[in-house]
Amino acid sequence: MSGITGFINRLDNCPAGQKGWREFEDMCVEILEFLFVPPLVRPIIQPRTYSGTNRRDAVFPNRNFDEKHSWGLLLRELEARLVLFEFKNYDATDIGHEEVIQTDNYLTEPMGKLAIMVCNKLPNDGAHIQ
């Protein structure tokens, strides 16, 4: 299977929770590369922060300086030099405000102010409020 239909089918068949976390992350990276590379640069997968204590799922470098395009505007407005994608493949646990806070904590000045959470289910109201 290829293209969008293939991606959708693979995501639909991915087990939720711990059992399918690696498959979910790998598929998400593949889909994001299909959609965004180029204009973004291929991602750095699960890089550690400088201190080594935190691990981000995927970081896509943004080298689009032309503000006529969306990624260039995001670079200027949000200083989005590195676009963070965090993957949440939860089973019984809700995706709540704690996950949003954790993702926000990964955003450092050198990275910029843009992070996107890719979730296998809708986050709860607390996540949306946060």
PDB file of C-alpha atoms in Angstrom:
ATOM      1  CA  MET A   1       0.000   0.000   0.000  1.00  0.00           C
ATOM      2  CA  SER A   2       1.208   3.433  -0.775  1.00  0.00           C
ATOM      3  CA  GLY A   3       0.069   6.985  -0.441  1.00  0.00           C
ATOM      4  CA  ILE A   4      -2.452   8.429   1.962  1.00  0.00           C
ATOM      5  CA  THR A   5      -4.773   5.382   1.978  1.00  0.00           C
ATOM      6  CA  GLY A   6      -1.872   3.130   2.922  1.00  0.00           C
ATOM      7  CA  PHE A   7      -0.865   5.456   5.758  1.00  0.00           C
ATOM      8  CA  ILE A   8      -4.421   5.566   7.105  1.00  0.00           C
ATOM      9  CA  ASN A   9      -4.783   1.788   7.021  1.00  0.00           C
ATOM     10  CA  ARG A  10      -1.467   1.273   8.784  1.00  0.00           C
ATOM     11  CA  LEU A  11      -2.375   3.783  11.496  1.00  0.00           C
ATOM     12  CA  ASP A  12      -5.812   2.182  11.971  1.00  0.00           C
ATOM     13  CA  ASN A  13      -4.142  -1.189  12.521  1.00  0.00           C
ATOM     14  CA  CYS A  14      -1.447   0.030  14.896  1.00  0.00           C
ATOM     15  CA  PRO A  15      -1.939  -1.260  18.456  1.00  0.00           C
ATOM     16  CA  ALA A  16      -2.538   1.466  21.031  1.00  0.00           C
ATOM     17  CA  GLY A  17      -0.353   1.800  24.087  1.00  0.00           C
ATOM     18  CA  GLN A  18       2.985   0.230  24.930  1.00  0.00           C
ATOM     19  CA  LYS A  19       2.493  -2.621  22.466  1.00  0.00           C
ATOM     20  CA  GLY A  20       2.473  -0.327  19.429  1.00  0.00           C
ATOM     21  CA  TRP A  21       4.458   2.729  20.492  1.00  0.00           C
ATOM     22  CA  ARG A  22       7.493   2.108  18.275  1.00  0.00           C
ATOM     23  CA  GLU A  23       5.349   1.221  15.225  1.00  0.00           C
ATOM     24  CA  PHE A  24       3.236   4.351  15.809  1.00  0.00           C
ATOM     25  CA  GLU A  25       6.298   6.609  16.064  1.00  0.00           C
ATOM     26  CA  ASP A  26       7.945   5.076  12.984  1.00  0.00           C
ATOM     27  CA  MET A  27       4.755   5.506  10.937  1.00  0.00           C
ATOM     28  CA  CYS A  28       4.303   9.086  12.112  1.00  0.00           C
ATOM     29  CA  VAL A  29       7.858   9.994  11.114  1.00  0.00           C
ATOM     30  CA  GLU A  30       7.322   8.362   7.708  1.00  0.00           C
ATOM     31  CA  ILE A  31       4.089  10.315   7.191  1.00  0.00           C
ATOM     32  CA  LEU A  32       5.628  13.605   8.340  1.00  0.00           C
ATOM     33  CA  GLU A  33       8.587  13.124   6.007  1.00  0.00           C
ATOM     34  CA  PHE A  34       6.156  12.407   3.146  1.00  0.00           C
ATOM     35  CA  LEU A  35       4.243  15.608   3.932  1.00  0.00           C
ATOM     36  CA  PHE A  36       6.976  18.046   4.965  1.00  0.00           C
ATOM     37  CA  VAL A  37      10.375  17.003   3.538  1.00  0.00           C
ATOM     38  CA  PRO A  38      11.078  19.189   1.702  1.00  0.00           C
ATOM     39  CA  PRO A  39      10.565  22.015   2.671  1.00  0.00           C
ATOM     40  CA  LEU A  40      11.730  20.860   6.131  1.00  0.00           C
ATOM     41  CA  VAL A  41      14.946  18.893   6.578  1.00  0.00           C
ATOM     42  CA  ARG A  42      14.813  15.168   7.428  1.00  0.00           C
ATOM     43  CA  PRO A  43      14.229  14.754  11.160  1.00  0.00           C
ATOM     44  CA  ILE A  44      16.556  14.053  13.996  1.00  0.00           C
ATOM     45  CA  ILE A  45      14.901  11.113  15.764  1.00  0.00           C
ATOM     46  CA  GLN A  46      14.679  11.052  19.558  1.00  0.00           C
ATOM     47  CA  PRO A  47      17.548  13.419  20.273  1.00  0.00           C
ATOM     48  CA  ARG A  48      18.508  13.956  23.895  1.00  0.00           C
ATOM     49  CA  THR A  49      18.556  17.443  25.352  1.00  0.00           C
ATOM     50  CA  TYR A  50      21.953  18.949  26.111  1.00  0.00           C
ATOM     51  CA  SER A  51      21.723  17.778  29.729  1.00  0.00           C
ATOM     52  CA  GLY A  52      20.787  14.270  28.553  1.00  0.00           C
ATOM     53  CA  THR A  53      17.724  14.109  30.803  1.00  0.00           C
ATOM     54  CA  ASN A  54      14.918  14.622  28.275  1.00  0.00           C
ATOM     55  CA  ARG A  55      14.213  12.830  25.022  1.00  0.00           C
ATOM     56  CA  ARG A  56      12.233  14.424  22.213  1.00  0.00           C
ATOM     57  CA  ASP A  57      10.512  12.149  19.677  1.00  0.00           C
ATOM     58  CA  ALA A  58      11.340  13.854  16.345  1.00  0.00           C
ATOM     59  CA  VAL A  59      12.807  17.241  15.508  1.00  0.00           C
ATOM     60  CA  PHE A  60      12.595  18.611  11.965  1.00  0.00           C
ATOM     61  CA  PRO A  61      15.081  21.408  11.181  1.00  0.00           C
ATOM     62  CA  ASN A  62      13.434  24.394   9.491  1.00  0.00           C
ATOM     63  CA  ARG A  63      15.771  26.239   7.121  1.00  0.00           C
ATOM     64  CA  ASN A  64      13.086  28.198   5.257  1.00  0.00           C
ATOM     65  CA  PHE A  65      14.062  31.852   5.467  1.00  0.00           C
ATOM     66  CA  ASP A  66      11.681  33.034   2.725  1.00  0.00           C
ATOM     67  CA  GLU A  67       8.735  34.578   4.560  1.00  0.00           C
ATOM     68  CA  LYS A  68       6.504  34.171   1.498  1.00  0.00           C
ATOM     69  CA  HIS A  69       6.001  30.553   2.562  1.00  0.00           C
ATOM     70  CA  SER A  70       4.366  29.126   5.691  1.00  0.00           C
ATOM     71  CA  TRP A  71       7.513  27.609   7.184  1.00  0.00           C
ATOM     72  CA  GLY A  72       9.369  30.889   6.661  1.00  0.00           C
ATOM     73  CA  LEU A  73       6.621  32.753   8.517  1.00  0.00           C
ATOM     74  CA  LEU A  74       6.749  30.205  11.344  1.00  0.00           C
ATOM     75  CA  LEU A  75      10.508  30.639  11.496  1.00  0.00           C
ATOM     76  CA  ARG A  76      10.119  34.410  11.820  1.00  0.00           C
ATOM     77  CA  GLU A  77       7.063  34.562  14.085  1.00  0.00           C
ATOM     78  CA  LEU A  78       7.801  31.608  16.404  1.00  0.00           C
ATOM     79  CA  GLU A  79      11.551  31.365  15.873  1.00  0.00           C
ATOM     80  CA  ALA A  80      10.799  27.768  14.814  1.00  0.00           C
ATOM     81  CA  ARG A  81      14.321  26.754  13.828  1.00  0.00           C
ATOM     82  CA  LEU A  82      13.569  23.199  14.960  1.00  0.00           C
ATOM     83  CA  VAL A  83       9.995  21.877  14.767  1.00  0.00           C
ATOM     84  CA  LEU A  84       9.276  19.391  17.537  1.00  0.00           C
ATOM     85  CA  PHE A  85       6.831  16.522  17.023  1.00  0.00           C
ATOM     86  CA  GLU A  86       5.828  14.501  20.087  1.00  0.00           C
ATOM     87  CA  PHE A  87       3.992  11.210  19.550  1.00  0.00           C
ATOM     88  CA  LYS A  88       1.334   9.956  21.963  1.00  0.00           C
ATOM     89  CA  ASN A  89       0.048   6.425  21.294  1.00  0.00           C
ATOM     90  CA  TYR A  90      -1.966   5.974  24.469  1.00  0.00           C
ATOM     91  CA  ASP A  91      -4.293   3.108  25.308  1.00  0.00           C
ATOM     92  CA  ALA A  92      -6.284   3.437  28.540  1.00  0.00           C
ATOM     93  CA  THR A  93      -4.585   6.603  29.807  1.00  0.00           C
ATOM     94  CA  ASP A  94      -5.929  10.005  28.783  1.00  0.00           C
ATOM     95  CA  ILE A  95      -3.755  12.480  26.953  1.00  0.00           C
ATOM     96  CA  GLY A  96      -4.032  15.358  29.392  1.00  0.00           C
ATOM     97  CA  HIS A  97      -2.494  18.608  30.534  1.00  0.00           C
ATOM     98  CA  GLU A  98       0.628  16.834  31.874  1.00  0.00           C
ATOM     99  CA  GLU A  99       1.564  15.725  28.356  1.00  0.00           C
ATOM    100  CA  VAL A 100       1.123  19.274  27.062  1.00  0.00           C
ATOM    101  CA  ILE A 101       3.299  20.653  29.873  1.00  0.00           C
ATOM    102  CA  GLN A 102       5.968  18.021  29.168  1.00  0.00           C
ATOM    103  CA  THR A 103       6.001  18.917  25.466  1.00  0.00           C
ATOM    104  CA  ASP A 104       6.148  22.627  26.268  1.00  0.00           C
ATOM    105  CA  ASN A 105       9.117  22.025  28.579  1.00  0.00           C
ATOM    106  CA  TYR A 106      11.088  20.639  25.632  1.00  0.00           C
ATOM    107  CA  LEU A 107      10.888  23.952  23.798  1.00  0.00           C
ATOM    108  CA  THR A 108      14.119  25.811  24.399  1.00  0.00           C
ATOM    109  CA  GLU A 109      15.213  29.160  23.014  1.00  0.00           C
ATOM    110  CA  PRO A 110      17.472  27.598  20.350  1.00  0.00           C
ATOM    111  CA  MET A 111      14.580  25.402  19.127  1.00  0.00           C
ATOM    112  CA  GLY A 112      11.883  28.018  18.943  1.00  0.00           C
ATOM    113  CA  LYS A 113       8.251  28.025  19.997  1.00  0.00           C
ATOM    114  CA  LEU A 114       6.574  25.394  17.824  1.00  0.00           C
ATOM    115  CA  ALA A 115       5.724  21.882  18.961  1.00  0.00           C
ATOM    116  CA  ILE A 116       3.091  19.552  17.540  1.00  0.00           C
ATOM    117  CA  MET A 117       1.630  16.616  19.438  1.00  0.00           C
ATOM    118  CA  VAL A 118       0.585  13.707  17.207  1.00  0.00           C
ATOM    119  CA  CYS A 119      -1.935  11.612  19.132  1.00  0.00           C
ATOM    120  CA  ASN A 120      -3.743   8.364  18.394  1.00  0.00           C
ATOM    121  CA  LYS A 121      -6.841   9.695  20.192  1.00  0.00           C
ATOM    122  CA  LEU A 122      -8.300  13.055  21.134  1.00  0.00           C
ATOM    123  CA  PRO A 123      -6.647  14.738  24.108  1.00  0.00           C
ATOM    124  CA  ASN A 124      -8.944  15.452  27.041  1.00  0.00           C
ATOM    125  CA  ASP A 125     -10.334  18.886  27.978  1.00  0.00           C
ATOM    126  CA  GLY A 126      -7.431  19.535  30.360  1.00  0.00           C
ATOM    127  CA  ALA A 127      -4.961  19.176  27.504  1.00  0.00           C
ATOM    128  CA  HIS A 128      -6.931  21.573  25.337  1.00  0.00           C
ATOM    129  CA  ILE A 129      -7.158  24.139  28.153  1.00  0.00           C
ATOM    130  CA  GLN A 130      -3.419  23.856  28.878  1.00  0.00           C
TER     131      GLN A 130
END
